[in-house]
PDB file of C-alpha atoms in Angstrom:
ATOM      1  CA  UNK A 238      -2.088 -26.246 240.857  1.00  0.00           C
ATOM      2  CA  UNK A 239      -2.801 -25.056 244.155  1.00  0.00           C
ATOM      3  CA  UNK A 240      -5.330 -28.409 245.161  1.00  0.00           C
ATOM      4  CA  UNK A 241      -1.682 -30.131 244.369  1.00  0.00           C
ATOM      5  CA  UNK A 242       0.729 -28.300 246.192  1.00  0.00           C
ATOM      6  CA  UNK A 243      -1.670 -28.187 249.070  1.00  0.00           C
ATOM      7  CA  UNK A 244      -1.951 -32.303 248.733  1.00  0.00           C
ATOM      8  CA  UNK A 245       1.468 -32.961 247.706  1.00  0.00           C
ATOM      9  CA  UNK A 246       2.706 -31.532 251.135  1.00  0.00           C
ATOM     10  CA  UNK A 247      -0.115 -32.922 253.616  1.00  0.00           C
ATOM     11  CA  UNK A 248       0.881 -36.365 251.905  1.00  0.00           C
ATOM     12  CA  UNK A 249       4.551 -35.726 251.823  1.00  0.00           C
ATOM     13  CA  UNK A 250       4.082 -35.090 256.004  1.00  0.00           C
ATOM     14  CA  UNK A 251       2.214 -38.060 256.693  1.00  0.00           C
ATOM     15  CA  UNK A 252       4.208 -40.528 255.429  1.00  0.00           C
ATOM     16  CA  UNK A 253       7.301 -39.000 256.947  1.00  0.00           C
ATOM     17  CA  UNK A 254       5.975 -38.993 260.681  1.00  0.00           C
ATOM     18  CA  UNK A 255       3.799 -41.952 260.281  1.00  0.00           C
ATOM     19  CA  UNK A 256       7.119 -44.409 258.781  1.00  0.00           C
ATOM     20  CA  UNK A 257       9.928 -42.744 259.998  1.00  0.00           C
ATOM     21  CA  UNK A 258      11.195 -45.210 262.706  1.00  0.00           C
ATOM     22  CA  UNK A 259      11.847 -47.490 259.477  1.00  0.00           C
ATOM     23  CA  UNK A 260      13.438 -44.828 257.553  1.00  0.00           C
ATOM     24  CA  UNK A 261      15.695 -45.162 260.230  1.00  0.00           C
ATOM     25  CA  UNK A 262      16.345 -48.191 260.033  1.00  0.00           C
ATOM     26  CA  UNK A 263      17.076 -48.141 256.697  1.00  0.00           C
ATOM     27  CA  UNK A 264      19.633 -45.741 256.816  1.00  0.00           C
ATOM     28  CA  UNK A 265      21.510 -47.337 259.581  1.00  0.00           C
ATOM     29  CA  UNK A 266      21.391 -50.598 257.717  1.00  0.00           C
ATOM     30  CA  UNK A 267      23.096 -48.879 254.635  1.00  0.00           C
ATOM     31  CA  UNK A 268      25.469 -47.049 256.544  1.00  0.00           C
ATOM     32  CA  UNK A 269      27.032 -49.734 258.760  1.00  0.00           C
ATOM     33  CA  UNK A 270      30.336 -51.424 257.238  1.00  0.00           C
ATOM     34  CA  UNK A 271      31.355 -55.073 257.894  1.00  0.00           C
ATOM     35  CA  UNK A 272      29.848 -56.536 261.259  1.00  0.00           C
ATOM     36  CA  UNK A 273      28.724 -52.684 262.713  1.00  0.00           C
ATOM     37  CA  UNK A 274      26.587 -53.283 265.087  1.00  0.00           C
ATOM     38  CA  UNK A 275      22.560 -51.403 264.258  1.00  0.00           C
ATOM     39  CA  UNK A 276      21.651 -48.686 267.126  1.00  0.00           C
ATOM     40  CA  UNK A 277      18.060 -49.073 267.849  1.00  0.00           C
ATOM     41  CA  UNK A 278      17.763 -45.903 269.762  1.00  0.00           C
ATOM     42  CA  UNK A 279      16.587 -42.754 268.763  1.00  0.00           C
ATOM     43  CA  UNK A 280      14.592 -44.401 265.716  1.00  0.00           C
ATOM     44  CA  UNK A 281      12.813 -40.788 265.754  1.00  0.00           C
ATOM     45  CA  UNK A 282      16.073 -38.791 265.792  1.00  0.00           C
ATOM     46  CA  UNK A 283      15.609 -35.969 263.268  1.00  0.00           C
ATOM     47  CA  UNK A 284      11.524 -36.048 262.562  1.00  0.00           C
ATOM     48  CA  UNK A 285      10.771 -32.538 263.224  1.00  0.00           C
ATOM     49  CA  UNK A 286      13.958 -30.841 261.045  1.00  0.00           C
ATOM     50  CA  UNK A 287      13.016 -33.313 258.787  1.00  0.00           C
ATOM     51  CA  UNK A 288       9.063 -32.486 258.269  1.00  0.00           C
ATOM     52  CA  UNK A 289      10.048 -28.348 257.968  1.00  0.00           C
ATOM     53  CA  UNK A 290      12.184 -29.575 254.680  1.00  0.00           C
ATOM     54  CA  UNK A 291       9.798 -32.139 253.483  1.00  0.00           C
ATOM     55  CA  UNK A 292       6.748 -30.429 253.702  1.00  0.00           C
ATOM     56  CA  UNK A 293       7.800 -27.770 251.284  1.00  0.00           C
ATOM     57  CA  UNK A 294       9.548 -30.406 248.824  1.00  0.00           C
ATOM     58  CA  UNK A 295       6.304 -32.732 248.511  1.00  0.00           C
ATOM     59  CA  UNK A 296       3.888 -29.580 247.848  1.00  0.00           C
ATOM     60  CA  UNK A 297       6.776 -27.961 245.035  1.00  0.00           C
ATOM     61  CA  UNK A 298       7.243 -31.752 243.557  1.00  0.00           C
ATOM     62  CA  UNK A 299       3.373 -32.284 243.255  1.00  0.00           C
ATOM     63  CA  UNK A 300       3.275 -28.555 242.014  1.00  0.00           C
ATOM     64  CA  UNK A 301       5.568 -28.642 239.196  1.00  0.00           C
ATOM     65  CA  UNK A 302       4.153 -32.583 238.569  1.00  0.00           C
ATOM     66  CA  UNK A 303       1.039 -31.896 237.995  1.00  0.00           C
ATOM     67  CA  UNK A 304       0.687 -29.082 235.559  1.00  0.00           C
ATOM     68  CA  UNK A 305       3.919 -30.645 233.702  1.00  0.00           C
ATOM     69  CA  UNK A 306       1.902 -33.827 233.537  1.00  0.00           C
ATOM     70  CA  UNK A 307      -1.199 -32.024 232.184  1.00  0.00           C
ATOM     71  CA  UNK A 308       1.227 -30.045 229.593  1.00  0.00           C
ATOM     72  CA  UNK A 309       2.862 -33.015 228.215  1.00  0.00           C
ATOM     73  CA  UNK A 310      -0.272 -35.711 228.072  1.00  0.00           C
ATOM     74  CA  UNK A 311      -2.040 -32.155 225.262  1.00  0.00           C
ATOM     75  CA  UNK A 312       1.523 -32.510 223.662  1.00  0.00           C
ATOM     76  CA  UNK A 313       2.244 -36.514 223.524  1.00  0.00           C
ATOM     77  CA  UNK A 314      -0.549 -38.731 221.681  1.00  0.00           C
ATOM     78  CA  UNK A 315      -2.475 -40.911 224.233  1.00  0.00           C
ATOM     79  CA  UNK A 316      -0.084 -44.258 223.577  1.00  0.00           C
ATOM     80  CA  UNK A 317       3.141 -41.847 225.225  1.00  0.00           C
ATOM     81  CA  UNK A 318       1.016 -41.138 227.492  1.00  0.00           C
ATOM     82  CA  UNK A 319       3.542 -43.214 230.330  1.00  0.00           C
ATOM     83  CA  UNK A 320       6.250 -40.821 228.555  1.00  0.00           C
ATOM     84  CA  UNK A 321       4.865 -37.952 229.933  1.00  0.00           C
ATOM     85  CA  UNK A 322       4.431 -39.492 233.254  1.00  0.00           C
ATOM     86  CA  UNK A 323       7.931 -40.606 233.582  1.00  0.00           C
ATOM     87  CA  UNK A 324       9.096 -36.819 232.369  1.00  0.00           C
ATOM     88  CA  UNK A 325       6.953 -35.245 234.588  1.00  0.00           C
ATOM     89  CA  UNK A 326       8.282 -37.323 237.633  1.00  0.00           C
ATOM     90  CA  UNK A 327      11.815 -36.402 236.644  1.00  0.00           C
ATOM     91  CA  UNK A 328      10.838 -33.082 236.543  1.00  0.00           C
ATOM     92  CA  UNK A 329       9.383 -32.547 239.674  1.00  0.00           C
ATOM     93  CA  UNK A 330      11.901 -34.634 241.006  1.00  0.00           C
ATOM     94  CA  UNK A 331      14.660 -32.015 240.354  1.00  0.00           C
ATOM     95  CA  UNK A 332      13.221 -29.041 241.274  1.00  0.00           C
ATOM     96  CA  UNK A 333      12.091 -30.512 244.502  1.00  0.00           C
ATOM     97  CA  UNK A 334      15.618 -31.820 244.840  1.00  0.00           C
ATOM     98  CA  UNK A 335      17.116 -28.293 245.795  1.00  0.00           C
ATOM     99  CA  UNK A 336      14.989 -28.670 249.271  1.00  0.00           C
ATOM    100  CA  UNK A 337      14.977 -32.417 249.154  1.00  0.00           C
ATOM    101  CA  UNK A 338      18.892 -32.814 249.084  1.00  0.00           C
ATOM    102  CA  UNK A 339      19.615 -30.860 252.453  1.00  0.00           C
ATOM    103  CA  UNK A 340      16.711 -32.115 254.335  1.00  0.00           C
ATOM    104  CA  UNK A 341      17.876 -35.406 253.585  1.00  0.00           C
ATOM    105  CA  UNK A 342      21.425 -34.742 254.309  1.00  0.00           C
ATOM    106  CA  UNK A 343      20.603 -33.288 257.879  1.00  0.00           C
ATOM    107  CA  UNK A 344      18.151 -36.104 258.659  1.00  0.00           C
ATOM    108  CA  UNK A 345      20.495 -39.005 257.765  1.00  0.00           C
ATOM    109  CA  UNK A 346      23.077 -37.573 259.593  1.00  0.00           C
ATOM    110  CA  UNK A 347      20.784 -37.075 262.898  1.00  0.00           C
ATOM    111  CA  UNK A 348      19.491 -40.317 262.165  1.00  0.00           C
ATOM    112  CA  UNK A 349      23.374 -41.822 262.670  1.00  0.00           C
ATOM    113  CA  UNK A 350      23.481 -39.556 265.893  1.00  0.00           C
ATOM    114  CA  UNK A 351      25.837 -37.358 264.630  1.00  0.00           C
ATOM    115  CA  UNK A 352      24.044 -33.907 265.617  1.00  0.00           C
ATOM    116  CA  UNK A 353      21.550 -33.229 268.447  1.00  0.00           C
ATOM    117  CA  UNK A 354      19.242 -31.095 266.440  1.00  0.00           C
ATOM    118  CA  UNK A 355      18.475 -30.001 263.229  1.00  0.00           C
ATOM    119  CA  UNK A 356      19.369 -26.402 263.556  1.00  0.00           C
ATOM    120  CA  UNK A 357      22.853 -27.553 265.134  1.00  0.00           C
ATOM    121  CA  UNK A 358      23.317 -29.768 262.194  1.00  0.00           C
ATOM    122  CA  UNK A 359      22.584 -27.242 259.616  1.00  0.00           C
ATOM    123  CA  UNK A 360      25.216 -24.756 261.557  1.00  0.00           C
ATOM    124  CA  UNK A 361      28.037 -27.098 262.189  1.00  0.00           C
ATOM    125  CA  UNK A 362      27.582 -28.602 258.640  1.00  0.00           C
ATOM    126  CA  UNK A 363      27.957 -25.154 257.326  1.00  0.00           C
ATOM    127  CA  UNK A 364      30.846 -24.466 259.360  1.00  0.00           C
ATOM    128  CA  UNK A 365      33.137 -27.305 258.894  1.00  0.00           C
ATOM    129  CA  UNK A 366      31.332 -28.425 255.063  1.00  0.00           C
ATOM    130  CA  UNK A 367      30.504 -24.809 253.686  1.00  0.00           C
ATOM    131  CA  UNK A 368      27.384 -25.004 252.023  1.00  0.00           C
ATOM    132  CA  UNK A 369      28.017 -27.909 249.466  1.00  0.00           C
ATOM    133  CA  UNK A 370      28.325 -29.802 252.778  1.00  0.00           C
ATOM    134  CA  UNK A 371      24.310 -29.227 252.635  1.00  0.00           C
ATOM    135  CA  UNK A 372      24.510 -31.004 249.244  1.00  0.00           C
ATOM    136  CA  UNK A 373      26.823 -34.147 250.101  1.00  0.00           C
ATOM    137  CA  UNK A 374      25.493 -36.573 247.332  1.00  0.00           C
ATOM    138  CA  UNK A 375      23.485 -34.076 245.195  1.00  0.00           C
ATOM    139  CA  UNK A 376      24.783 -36.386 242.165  1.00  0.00           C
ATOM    140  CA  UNK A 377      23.848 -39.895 244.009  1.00  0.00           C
ATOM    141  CA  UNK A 378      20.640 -38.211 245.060  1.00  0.00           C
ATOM    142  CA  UNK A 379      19.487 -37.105 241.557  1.00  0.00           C
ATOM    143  CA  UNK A 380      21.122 -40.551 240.434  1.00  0.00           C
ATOM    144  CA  UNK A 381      18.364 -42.860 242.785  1.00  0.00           C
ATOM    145  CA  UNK A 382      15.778 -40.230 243.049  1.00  0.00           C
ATOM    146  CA  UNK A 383      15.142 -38.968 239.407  1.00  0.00           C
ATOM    147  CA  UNK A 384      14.621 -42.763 238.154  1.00  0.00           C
ATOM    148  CA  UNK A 385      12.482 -43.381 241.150  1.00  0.00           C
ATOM    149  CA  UNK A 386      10.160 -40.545 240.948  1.00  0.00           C
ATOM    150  CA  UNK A 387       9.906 -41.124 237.328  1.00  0.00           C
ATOM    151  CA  UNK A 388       9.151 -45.028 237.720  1.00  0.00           C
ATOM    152  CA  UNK A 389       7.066 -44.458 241.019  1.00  0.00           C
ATOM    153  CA  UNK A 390       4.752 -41.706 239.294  1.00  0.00           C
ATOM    154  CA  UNK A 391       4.489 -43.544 236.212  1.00  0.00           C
ATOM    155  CA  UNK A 392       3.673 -47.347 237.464  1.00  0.00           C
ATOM    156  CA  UNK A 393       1.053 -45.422 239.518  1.00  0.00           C
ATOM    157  CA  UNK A 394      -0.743 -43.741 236.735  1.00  0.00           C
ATOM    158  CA  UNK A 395      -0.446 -46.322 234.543  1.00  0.00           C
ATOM    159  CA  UNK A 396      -1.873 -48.726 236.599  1.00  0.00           C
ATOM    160  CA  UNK A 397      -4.830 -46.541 237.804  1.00  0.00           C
ATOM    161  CA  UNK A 398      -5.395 -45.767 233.831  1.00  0.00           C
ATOM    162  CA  UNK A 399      -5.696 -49.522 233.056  1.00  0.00           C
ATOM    163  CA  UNK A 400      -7.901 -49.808 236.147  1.00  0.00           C
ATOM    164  CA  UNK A 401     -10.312 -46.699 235.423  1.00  0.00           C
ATOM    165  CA  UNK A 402     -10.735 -48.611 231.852  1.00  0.00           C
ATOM    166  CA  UNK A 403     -11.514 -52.012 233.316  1.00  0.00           C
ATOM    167  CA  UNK A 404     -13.942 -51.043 235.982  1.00  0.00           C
ATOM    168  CA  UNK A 405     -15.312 -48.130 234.278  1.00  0.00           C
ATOM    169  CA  UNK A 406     -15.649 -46.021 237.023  1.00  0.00           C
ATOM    170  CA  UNK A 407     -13.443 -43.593 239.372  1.00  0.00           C
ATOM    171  CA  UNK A 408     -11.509 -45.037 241.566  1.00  0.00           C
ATOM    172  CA  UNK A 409     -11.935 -45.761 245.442  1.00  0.00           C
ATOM    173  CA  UNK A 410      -9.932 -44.642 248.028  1.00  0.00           C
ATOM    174  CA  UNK A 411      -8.304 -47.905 249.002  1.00  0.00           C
ATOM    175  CA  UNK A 412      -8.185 -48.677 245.563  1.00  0.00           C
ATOM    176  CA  UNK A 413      -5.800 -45.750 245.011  1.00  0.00           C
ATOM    177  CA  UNK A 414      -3.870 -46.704 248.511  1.00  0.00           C
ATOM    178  CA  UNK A 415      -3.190 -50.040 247.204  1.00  0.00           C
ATOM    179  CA  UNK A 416      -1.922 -49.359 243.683  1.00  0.00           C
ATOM    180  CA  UNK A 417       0.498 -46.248 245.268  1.00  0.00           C
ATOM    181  CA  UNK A 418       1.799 -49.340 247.512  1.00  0.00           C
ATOM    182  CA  UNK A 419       2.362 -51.783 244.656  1.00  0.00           C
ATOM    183  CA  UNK A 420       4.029 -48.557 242.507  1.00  0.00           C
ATOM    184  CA  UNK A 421       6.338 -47.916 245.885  1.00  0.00           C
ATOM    185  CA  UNK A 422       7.382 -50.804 246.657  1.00  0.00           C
ATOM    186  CA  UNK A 423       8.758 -52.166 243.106  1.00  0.00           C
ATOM    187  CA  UNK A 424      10.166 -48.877 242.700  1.00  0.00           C
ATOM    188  CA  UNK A 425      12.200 -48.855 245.797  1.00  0.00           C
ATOM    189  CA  UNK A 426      13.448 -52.556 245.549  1.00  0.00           C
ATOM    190  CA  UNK A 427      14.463 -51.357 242.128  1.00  0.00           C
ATOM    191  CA  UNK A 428      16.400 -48.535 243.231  1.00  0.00           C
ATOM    192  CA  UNK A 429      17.618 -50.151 246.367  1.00  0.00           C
ATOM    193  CA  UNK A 430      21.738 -49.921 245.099  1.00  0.00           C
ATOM    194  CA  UNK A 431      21.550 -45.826 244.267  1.00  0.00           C
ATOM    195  CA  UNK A 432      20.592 -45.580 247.875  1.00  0.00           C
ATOM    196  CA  UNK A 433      22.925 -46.703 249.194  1.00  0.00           C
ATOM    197  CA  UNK A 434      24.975 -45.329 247.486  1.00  0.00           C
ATOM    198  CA  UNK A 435      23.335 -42.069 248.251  1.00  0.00           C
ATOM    199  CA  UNK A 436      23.517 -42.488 252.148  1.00  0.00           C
ATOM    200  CA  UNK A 437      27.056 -43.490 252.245  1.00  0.00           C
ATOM    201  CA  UNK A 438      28.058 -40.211 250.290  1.00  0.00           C
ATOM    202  CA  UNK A 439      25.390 -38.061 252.528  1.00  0.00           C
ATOM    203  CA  UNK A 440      26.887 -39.315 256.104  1.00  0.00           C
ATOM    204  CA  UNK A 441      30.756 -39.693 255.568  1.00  0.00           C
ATOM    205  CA  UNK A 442      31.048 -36.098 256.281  1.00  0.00           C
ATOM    206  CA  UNK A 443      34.349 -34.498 256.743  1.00  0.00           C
ATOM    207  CA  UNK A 444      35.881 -38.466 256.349  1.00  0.00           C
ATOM    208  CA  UNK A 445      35.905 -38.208 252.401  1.00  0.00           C
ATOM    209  CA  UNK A 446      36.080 -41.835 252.422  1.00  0.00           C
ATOM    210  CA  UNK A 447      34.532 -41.332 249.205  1.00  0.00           C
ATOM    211  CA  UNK A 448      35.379 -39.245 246.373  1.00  0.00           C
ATOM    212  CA  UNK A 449      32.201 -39.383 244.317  1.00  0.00           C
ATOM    213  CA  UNK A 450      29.893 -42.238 243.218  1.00  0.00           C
ATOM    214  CA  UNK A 451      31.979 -44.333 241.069  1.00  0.00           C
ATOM    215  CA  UNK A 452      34.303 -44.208 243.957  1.00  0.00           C
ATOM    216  CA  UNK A 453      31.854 -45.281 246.497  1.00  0.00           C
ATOM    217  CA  UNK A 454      30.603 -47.846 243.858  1.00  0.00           C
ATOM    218  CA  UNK A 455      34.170 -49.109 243.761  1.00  0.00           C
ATOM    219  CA  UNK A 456      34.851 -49.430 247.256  1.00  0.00           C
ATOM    220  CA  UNK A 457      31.787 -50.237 248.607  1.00  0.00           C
ATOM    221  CA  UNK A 458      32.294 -53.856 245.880  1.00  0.00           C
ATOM    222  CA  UNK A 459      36.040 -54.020 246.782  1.00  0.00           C
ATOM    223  CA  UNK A 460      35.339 -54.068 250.715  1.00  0.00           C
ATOM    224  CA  UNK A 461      31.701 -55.207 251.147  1.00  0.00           C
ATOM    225  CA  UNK A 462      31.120 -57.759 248.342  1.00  0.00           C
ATOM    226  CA  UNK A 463      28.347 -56.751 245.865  1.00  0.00           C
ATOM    227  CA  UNK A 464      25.699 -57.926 248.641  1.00  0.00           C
ATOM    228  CA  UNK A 465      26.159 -54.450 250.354  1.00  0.00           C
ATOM    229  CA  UNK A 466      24.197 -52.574 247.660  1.00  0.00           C
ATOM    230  CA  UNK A 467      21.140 -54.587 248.620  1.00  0.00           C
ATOM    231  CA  UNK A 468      21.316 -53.490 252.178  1.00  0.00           C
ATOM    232  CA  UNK A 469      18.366 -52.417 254.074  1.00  0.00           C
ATOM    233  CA  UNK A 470      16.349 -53.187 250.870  1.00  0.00           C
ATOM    234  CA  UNK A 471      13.832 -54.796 253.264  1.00  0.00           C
ATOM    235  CA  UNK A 472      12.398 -52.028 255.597  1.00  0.00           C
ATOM    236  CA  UNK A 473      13.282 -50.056 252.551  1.00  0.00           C
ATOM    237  CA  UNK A 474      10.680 -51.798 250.197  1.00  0.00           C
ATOM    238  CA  UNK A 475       8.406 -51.487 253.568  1.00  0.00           C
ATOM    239  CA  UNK A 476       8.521 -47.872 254.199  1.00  0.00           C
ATOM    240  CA  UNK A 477       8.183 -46.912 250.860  1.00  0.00           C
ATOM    241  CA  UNK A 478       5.400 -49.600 249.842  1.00  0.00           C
ATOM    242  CA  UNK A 479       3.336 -48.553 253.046  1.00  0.00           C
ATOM    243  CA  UNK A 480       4.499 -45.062 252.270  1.00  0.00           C
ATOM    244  CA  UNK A 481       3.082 -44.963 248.670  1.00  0.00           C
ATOM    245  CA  UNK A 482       0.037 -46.354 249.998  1.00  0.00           C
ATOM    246  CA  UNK A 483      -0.544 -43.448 252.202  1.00  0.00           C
ATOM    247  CA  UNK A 484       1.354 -40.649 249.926  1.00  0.00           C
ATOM    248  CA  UNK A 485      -0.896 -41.647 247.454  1.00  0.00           C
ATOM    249  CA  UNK A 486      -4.072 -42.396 249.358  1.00  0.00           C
ATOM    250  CA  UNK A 487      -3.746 -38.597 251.167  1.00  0.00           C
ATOM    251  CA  UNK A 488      -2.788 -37.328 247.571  1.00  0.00           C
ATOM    252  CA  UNK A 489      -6.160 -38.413 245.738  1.00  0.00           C
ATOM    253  CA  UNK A 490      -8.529 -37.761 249.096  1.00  0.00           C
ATOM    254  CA  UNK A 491      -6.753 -34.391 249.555  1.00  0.00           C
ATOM    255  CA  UNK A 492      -7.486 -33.093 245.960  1.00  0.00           C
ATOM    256  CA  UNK A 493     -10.575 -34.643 245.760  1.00  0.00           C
ATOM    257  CA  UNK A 494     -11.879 -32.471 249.163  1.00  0.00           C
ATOM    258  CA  UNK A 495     -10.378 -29.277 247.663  1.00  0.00           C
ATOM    259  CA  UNK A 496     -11.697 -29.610 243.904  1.00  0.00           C
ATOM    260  CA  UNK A 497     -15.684 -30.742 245.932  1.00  0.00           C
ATOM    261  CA  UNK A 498     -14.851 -27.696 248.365  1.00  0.00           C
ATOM    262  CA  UNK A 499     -13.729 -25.321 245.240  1.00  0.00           C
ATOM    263  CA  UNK A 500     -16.775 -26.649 243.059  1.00  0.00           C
ATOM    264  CA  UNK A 501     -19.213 -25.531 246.128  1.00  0.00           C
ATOM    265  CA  UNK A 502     -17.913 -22.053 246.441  1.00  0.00           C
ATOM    266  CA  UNK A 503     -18.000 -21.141 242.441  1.00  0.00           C
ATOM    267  CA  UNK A 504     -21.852 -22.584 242.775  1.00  0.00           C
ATOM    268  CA  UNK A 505     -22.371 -19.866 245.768  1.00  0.00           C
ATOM    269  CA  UNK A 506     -20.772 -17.062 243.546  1.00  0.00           C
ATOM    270  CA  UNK A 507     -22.327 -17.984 240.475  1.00  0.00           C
ATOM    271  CA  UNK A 508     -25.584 -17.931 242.373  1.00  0.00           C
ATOM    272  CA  UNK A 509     -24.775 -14.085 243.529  1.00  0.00           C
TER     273      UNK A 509
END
């Protein structure tokens, strides 16, 4: 478990420094109504308040995955075996949530320039939201991210399963880069709608434009057309297909370093 949390959160930081100018992006995309015109400054507004949340999310999501995954594959016979994946994703994905909601709260909303920095936002949310401001969209969030962690996890050991079988032989690093890229990007086109749908309810702040996400769902289609939940599915796809290349990528290389460096010290004390 501990190889896992350790990789879970150097992959988890990675990805967020290394794409974050299109996570940006994104959100702007999904947040502007009608003709708004995109801000392209400030595409790194938010990074460092950002990393401090996601760096303990990715290392408790790959902590409770892993062992859950492990549990359920003894339990479920070997043709669930995608069962287990997809339960183990949703599992991780909601106790990671309780982190993963605020951080992404305060980084969307420095990310549409409403706060300075991250501290400030947390303060002023706090203030004027009380604490469930912190959780704007926990519903929309579980809504989009449950499904996607679930798919994402499970399209990505499914694949490298069928792969293993054909080539008879681990896997190589770019090998595992390219099927976490393929996994991320259908998954996020996929889930493209819940998020928006998720940032709209995360940035409206005190505005309370929407009431909840049939609400948002409602107007978003009454105003917007049905176009609008496809919006920013493009960097979207993009981040998150380059994203699970490198999550992924980090993910295997990280645990496969720690399990070689953990296999070298029990040789030293068994040799003692």
């Amino acid at each position: 478990m501990g190889e896992g949390v350790i990789a879970g959160g150097a992959a988890g930081v990675v990805v967020e420094t290394a794409l974050y100018p299109i996570d940006t992006i994104k959100t702007r995309l999904q947040a502007a109504k009608g003709g708004s015109k995109i801000q392209w400054e400030g595409l790194y507004a938010g990074l460092g308040g950002n990393i401090a949340g996601v760096l303990p999310a990715s290392a408790i999501f790959i902590g409770v995955y892993e062992p859950t995954k492990r549990k359920l594959l003894e339990v479920f016979p070997e043709n669930l075996s995608a069962l287990a994946h997809l339960t183990a994703g949703a599992i991780g994905g909601a106790v990671s949530s309780l982190i993963r909601v605020p951080t992404e709260v305060v980084k969307q909303r420095m990310q549409m320039s409403q706060f300075k920095t991250a501290p400030d936002a947390v303060r002023l949310i706090i203030h004027k939201e009380r604490l469930r401001g912190l959780y704007a969209g926990y519903g929309s969030f579980l809504l989009r991210d449950l499904p996607f962690d679930a798919l994402q996890f499970c399209i990505y050991e499914q694949l490298r399963i069928g792969y293993k079988l054909a080539a008879k032989r681990d896997l190589k690093d770019g090998e595992n880069a390219l099927i976490g890229a393929f996994a991320g990007a259908i998954t996020g086109a996929i889930t493209t709608p819940l998020d928006v749908l998720k940032t709209r309810l995360m940035v409206q702040g005190q505005a309370n434009q929407y009431r909840g996400i049939i609400s948002c769902a409602q107007t978003i289609l009454r105003e917007e057309g049905a176009g609008a939940f496809l919006k920013g599915i493009e960097p979207r796809v993009l981040w998150i297909g380059i994203g699970g290349s490198i999550f992924f990528g980090v993910l295997e290389k990280t645990k496969s370093i720690l399990a070689e460096r953990n296999n070298r010290t029990d040789s030293k004390l068994r040799k003692l």
